[in-house]
PDB file of C-alpha atoms in Angstrom:
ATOM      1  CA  UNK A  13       0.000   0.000   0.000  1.00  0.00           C
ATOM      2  CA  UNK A  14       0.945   3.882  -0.618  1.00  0.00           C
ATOM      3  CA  UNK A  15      -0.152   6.378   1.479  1.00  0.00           C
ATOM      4  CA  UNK A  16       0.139  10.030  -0.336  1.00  0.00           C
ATOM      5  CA  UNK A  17      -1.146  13.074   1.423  1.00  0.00           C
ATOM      6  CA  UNK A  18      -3.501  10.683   3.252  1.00  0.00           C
ATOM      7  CA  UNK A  19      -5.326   8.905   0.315  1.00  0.00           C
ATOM      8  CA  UNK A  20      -4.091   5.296  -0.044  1.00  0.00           C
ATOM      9  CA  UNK A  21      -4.304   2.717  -2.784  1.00  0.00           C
ATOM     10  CA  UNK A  22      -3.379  -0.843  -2.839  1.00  0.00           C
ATOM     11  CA  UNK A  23      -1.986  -2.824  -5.449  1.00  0.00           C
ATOM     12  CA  UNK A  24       0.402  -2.371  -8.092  1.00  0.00           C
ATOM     13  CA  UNK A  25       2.212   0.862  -9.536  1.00  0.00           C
ATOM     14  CA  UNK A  26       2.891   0.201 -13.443  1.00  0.00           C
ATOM     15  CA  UNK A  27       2.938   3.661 -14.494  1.00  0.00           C
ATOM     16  CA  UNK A  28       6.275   5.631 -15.506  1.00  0.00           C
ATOM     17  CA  UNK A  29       6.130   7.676 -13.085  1.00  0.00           C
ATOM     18  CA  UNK A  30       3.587   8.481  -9.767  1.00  0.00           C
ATOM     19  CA  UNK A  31       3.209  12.461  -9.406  1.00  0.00           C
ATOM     20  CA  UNK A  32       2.729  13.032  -5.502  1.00  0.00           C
ATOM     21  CA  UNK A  33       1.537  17.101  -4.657  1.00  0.00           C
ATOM     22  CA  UNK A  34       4.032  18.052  -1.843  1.00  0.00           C
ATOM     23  CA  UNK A  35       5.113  21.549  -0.610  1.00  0.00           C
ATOM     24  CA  UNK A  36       6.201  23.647  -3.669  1.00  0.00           C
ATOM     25  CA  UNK A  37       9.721  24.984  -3.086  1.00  0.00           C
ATOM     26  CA  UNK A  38      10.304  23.062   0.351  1.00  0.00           C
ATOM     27  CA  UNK A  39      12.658  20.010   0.969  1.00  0.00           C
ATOM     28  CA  UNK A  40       9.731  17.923   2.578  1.00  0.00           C
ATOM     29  CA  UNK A  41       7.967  16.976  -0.473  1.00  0.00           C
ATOM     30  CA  UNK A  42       4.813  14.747  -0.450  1.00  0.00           C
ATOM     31  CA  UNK A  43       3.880  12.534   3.048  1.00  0.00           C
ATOM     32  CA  UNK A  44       4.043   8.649   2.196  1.00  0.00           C
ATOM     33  CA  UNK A  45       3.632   5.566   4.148  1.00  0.00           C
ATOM     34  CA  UNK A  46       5.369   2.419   3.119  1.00  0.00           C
ATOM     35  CA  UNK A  47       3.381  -1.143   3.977  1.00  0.00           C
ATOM     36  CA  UNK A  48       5.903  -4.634   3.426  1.00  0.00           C
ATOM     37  CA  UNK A  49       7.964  -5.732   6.564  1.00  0.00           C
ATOM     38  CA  UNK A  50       7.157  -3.143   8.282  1.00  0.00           C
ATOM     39  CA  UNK A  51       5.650   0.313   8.059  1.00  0.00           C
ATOM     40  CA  UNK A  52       8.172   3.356   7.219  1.00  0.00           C
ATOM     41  CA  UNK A  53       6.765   7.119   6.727  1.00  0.00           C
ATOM     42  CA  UNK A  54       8.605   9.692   5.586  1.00  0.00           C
ATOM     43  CA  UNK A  55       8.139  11.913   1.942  1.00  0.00           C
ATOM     44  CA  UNK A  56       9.112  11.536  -1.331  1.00  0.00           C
ATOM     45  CA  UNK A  57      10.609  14.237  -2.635  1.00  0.00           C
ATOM     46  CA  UNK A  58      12.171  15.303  -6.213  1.00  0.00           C
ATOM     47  CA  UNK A  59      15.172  16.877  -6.255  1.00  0.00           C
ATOM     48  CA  UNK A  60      15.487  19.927  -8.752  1.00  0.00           C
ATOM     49  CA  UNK A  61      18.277  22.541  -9.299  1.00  0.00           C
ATOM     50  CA  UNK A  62      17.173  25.345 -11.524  1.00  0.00           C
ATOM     51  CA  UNK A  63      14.680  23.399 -12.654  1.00  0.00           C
ATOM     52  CA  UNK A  64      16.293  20.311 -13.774  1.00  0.00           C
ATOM     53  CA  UNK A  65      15.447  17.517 -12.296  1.00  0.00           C
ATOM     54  CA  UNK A  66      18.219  15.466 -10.478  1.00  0.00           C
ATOM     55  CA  UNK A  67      16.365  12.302  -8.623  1.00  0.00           C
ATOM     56  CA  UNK A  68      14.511  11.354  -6.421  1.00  0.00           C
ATOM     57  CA  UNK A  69      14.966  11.696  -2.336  1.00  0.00           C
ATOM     58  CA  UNK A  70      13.162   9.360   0.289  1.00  0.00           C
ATOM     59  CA  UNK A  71      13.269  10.732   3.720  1.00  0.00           C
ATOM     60  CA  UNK A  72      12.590   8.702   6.925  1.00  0.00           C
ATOM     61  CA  UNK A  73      10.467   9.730   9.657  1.00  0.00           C
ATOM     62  CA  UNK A  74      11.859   9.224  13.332  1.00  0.00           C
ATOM     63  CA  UNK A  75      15.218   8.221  12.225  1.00  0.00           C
ATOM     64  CA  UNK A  76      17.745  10.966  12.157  1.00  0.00           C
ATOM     65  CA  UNK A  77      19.630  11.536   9.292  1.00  0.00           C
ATOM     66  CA  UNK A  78      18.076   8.583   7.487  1.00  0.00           C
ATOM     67  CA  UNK A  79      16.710   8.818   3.439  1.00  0.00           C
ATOM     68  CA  UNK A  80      17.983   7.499   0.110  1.00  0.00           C
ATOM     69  CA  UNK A  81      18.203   9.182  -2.451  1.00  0.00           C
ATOM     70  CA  UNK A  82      18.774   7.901  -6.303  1.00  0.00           C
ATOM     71  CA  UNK A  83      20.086  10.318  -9.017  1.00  0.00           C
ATOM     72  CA  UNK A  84      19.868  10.568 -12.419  1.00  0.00           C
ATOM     73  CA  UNK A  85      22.936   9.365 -12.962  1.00  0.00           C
ATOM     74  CA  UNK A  86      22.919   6.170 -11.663  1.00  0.00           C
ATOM     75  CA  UNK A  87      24.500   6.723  -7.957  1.00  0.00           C
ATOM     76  CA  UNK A  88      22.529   6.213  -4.926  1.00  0.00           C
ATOM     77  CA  UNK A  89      23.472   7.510  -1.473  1.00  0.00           C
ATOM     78  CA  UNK A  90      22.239   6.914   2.188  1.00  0.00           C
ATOM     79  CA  UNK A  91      23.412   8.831   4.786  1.00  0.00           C
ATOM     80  CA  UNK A  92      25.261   5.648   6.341  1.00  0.00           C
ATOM     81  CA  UNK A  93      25.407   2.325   5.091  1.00  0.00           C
ATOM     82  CA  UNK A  94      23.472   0.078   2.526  1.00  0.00           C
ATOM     83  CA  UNK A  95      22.557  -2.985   3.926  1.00  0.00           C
ATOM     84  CA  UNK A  96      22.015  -6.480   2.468  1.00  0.00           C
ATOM     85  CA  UNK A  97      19.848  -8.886   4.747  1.00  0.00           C
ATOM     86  CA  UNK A  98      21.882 -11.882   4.984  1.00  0.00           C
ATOM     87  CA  UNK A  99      20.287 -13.588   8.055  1.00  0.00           C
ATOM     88  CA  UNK A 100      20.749 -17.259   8.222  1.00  0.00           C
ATOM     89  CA  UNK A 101      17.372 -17.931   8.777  1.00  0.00           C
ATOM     90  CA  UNK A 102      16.780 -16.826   4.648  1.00  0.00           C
ATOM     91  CA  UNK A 103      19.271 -19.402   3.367  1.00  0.00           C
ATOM     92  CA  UNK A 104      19.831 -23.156   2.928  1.00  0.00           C
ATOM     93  CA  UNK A 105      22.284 -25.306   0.852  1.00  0.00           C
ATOM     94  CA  UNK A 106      25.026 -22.652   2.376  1.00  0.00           C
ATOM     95  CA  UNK A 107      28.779 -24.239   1.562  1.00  0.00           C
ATOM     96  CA  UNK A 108      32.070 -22.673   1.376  1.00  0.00           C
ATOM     97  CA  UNK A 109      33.458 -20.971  -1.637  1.00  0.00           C
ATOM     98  CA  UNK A 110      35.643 -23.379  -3.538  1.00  0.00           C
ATOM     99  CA  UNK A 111      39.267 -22.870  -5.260  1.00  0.00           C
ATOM    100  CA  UNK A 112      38.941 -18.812  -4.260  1.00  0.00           C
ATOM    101  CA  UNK A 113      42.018 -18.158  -5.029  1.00  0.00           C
ATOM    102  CA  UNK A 114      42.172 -19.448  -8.332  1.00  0.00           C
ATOM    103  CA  UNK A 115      39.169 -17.556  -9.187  1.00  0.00           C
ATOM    104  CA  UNK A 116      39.779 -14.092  -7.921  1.00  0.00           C
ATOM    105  CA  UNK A 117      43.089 -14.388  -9.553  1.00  0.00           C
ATOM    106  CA  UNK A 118      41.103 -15.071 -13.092  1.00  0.00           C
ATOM    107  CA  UNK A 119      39.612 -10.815 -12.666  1.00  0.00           C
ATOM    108  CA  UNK A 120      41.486  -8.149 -11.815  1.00  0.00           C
ATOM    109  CA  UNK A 121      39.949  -4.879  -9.941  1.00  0.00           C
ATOM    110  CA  UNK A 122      40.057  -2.357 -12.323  1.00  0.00           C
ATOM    111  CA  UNK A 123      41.219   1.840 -12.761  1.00  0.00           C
ATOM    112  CA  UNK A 124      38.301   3.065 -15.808  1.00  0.00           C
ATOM    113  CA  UNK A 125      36.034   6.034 -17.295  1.00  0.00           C
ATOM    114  CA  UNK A 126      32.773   5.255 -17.396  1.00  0.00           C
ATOM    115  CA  UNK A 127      31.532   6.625 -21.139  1.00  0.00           C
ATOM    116  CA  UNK A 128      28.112   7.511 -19.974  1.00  0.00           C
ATOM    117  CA  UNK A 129      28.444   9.346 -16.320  1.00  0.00           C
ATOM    118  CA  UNK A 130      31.175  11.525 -15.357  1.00  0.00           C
ATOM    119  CA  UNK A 131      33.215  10.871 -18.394  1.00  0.00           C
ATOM    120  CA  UNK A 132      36.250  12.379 -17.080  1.00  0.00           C
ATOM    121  CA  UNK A 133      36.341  10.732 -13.659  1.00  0.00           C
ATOM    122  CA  UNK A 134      38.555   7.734 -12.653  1.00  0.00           C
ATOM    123  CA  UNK A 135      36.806   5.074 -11.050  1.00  0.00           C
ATOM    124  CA  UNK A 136      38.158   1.806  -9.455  1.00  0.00           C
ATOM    125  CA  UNK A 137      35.792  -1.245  -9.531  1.00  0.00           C
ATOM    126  CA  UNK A 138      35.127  -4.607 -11.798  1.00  0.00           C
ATOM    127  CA  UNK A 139      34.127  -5.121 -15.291  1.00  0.00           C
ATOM    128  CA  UNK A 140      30.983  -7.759 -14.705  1.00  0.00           C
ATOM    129  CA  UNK A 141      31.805  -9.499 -18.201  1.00  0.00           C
ATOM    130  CA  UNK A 142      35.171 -10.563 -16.596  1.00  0.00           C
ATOM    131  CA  UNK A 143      33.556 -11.218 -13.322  1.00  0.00           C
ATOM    132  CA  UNK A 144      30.950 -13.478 -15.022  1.00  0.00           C
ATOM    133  CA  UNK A 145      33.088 -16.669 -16.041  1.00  0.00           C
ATOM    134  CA  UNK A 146      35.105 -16.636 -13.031  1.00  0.00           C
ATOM    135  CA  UNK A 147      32.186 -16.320 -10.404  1.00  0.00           C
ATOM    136  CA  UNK A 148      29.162 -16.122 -11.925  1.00  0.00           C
ATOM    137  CA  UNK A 149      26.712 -15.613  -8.976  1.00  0.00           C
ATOM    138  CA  UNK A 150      28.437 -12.262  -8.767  1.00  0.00           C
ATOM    139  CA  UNK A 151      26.502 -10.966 -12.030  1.00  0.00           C
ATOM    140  CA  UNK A 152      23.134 -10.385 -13.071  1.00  0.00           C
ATOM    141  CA  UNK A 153      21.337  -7.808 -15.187  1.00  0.00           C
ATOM    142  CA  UNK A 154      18.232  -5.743 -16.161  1.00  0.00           C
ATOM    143  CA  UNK A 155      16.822  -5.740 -20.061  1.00  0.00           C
ATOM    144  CA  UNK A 156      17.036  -2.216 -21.024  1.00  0.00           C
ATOM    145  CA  UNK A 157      13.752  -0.392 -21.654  1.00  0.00           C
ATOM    146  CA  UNK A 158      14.870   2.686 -23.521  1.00  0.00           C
ATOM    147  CA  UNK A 159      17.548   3.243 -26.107  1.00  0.00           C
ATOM    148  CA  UNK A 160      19.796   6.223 -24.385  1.00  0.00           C
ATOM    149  CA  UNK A 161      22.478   3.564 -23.905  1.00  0.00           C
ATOM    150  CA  UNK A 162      22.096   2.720 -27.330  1.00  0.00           C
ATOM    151  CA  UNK A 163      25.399   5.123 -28.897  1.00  0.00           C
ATOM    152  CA  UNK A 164      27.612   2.493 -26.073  1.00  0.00           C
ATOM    153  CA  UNK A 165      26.553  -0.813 -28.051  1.00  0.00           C
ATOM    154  CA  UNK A 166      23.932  -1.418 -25.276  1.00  0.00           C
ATOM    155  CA  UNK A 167      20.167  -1.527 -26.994  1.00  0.00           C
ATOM    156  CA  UNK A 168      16.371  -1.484 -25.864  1.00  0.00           C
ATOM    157  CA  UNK A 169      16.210  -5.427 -24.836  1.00  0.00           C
ATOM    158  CA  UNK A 170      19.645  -6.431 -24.274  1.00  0.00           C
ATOM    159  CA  UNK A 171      20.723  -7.202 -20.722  1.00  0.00           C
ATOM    160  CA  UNK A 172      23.037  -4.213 -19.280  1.00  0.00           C
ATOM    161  CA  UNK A 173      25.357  -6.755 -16.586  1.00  0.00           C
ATOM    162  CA  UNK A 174      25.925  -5.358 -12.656  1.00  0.00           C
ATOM    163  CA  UNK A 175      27.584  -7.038  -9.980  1.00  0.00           C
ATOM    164  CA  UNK A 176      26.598  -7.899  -6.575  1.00  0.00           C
ATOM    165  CA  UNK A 177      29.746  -6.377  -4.305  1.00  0.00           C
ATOM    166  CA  UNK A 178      28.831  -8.749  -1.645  1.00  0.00           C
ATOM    167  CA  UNK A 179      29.689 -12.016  -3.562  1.00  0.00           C
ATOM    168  CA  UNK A 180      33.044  -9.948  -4.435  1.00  0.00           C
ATOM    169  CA  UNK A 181      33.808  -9.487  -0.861  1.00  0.00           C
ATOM    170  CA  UNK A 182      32.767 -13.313   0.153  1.00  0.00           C
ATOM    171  CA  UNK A 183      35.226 -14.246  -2.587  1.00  0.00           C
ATOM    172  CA  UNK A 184      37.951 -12.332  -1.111  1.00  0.00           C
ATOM    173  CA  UNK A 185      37.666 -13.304   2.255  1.00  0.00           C
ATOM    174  CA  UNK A 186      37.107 -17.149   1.087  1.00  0.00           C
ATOM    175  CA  UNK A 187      41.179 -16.434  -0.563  1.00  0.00           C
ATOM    176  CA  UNK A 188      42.688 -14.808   2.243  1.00  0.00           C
ATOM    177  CA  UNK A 189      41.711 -17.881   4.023  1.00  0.00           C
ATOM    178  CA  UNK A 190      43.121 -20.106   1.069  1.00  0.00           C
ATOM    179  CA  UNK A 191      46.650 -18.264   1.863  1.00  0.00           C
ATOM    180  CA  UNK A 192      46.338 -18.314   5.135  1.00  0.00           C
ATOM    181  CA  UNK A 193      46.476 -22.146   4.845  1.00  0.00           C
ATOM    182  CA  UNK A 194      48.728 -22.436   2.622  1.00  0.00           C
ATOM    183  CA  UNK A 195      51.465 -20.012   4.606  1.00  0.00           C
ATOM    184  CA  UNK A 196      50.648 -21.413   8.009  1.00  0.00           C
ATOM    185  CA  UNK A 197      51.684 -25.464   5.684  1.00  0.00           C
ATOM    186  CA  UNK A 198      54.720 -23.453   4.763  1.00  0.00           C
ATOM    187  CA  UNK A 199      55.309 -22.272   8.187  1.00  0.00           C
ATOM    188  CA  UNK A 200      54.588 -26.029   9.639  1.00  0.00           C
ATOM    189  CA  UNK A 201      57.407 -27.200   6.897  1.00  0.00           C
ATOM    190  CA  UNK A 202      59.924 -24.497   7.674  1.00  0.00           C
ATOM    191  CA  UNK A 203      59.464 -25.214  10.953  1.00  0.00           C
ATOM    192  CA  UNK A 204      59.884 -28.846  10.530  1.00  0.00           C
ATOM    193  CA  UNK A 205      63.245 -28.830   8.910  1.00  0.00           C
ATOM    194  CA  UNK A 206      64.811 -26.392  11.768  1.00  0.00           C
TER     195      UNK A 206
END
């Protein structure tokens, strides 16, 4: 359910966009009350410089300092961490990582431009297609639904590829522990021979 300016609806939201009337020219934008796990109120509000608009800004009641806001641009912020639920409770079948080491050694992390936001800015990250054939649970993707990727080879329909930073970190961790092994054998040799 959605809660706007106190009249609610249930259901589904398939429209491009949902226009919510909030207070012109203010930074608390339109009331809204969020129904899943639990409730969360707050405002949606759109964020506009000079009239261009910039994103989109969701602001918690009774937390302080807490909202998210998503840009234009593709970067999302929160005031202090992003959080993946990873309780135990949620999973089964959970086993170590296998041969880490081998496959973090098959991707390297990466210095880039990206073409389409902040040309001009050096980033540090992964490059999912590399990613993909050495640990492919770190990858998915979204079908495009517009063509304004379309002049950087991606098109309306084709599969633009992310990665999940978690599986990443897992990954690592799993390969530190791989070398820790391995050093504290070396260690047990060395100290053998002595």
């Amino acid at each position: 359910s959605l809660v706007a300016n106190n009249a609610g609806f249930a259901g589904t939201v398939t429209a491009a966009a949902i226009n919510l009337p909030g207070n012109a020219g203010s930074n608390t934008g339109a009331p809204v009350t969020l129904y899943g796990l639990g409730e969360v109120t707050g405002s949606l509000v759109g964020i506009n410089v000079a009239g261009v608009y910039l994103g989109a800004r969701i602001n918690v009641t009774g937390m302080a300092g807490s909202y998210y806001e998503f840009r234009n641009n593709g970067i999302a912020t929160a005031p202090v961490a992003w959080n993946t639920s990873s309780d135990e409770r949620l999973k089964e079948n959970i086993v170590p990582i296998g041969g880490a080491l081998a496959k973090l050694a098959g991707f390297d992390g990466c210095y880039y431009n990206r073409k389409d936001v902040e040309p001009g800015k050096l980033r540090a990250g992964f490059i999912a297609q590399r990613v993909q054939s050495h640990l492919p649970e770190a990858v998915g993707g979204v079908a495009r639904t517009d063509d304004e990727l379309e002049s950087f080879g991606i098109v309306k329909g084709e599969v633009m590829l992310n990665i999940d930073p978690t599986a990443i970190l897992a990954l690592a961790v799993q390969a530190i522990k791989e070398l820790k092994a391995e050093v504290d054998d070396l260690r047990a040799q060395l100290a053998a021979k002595l």
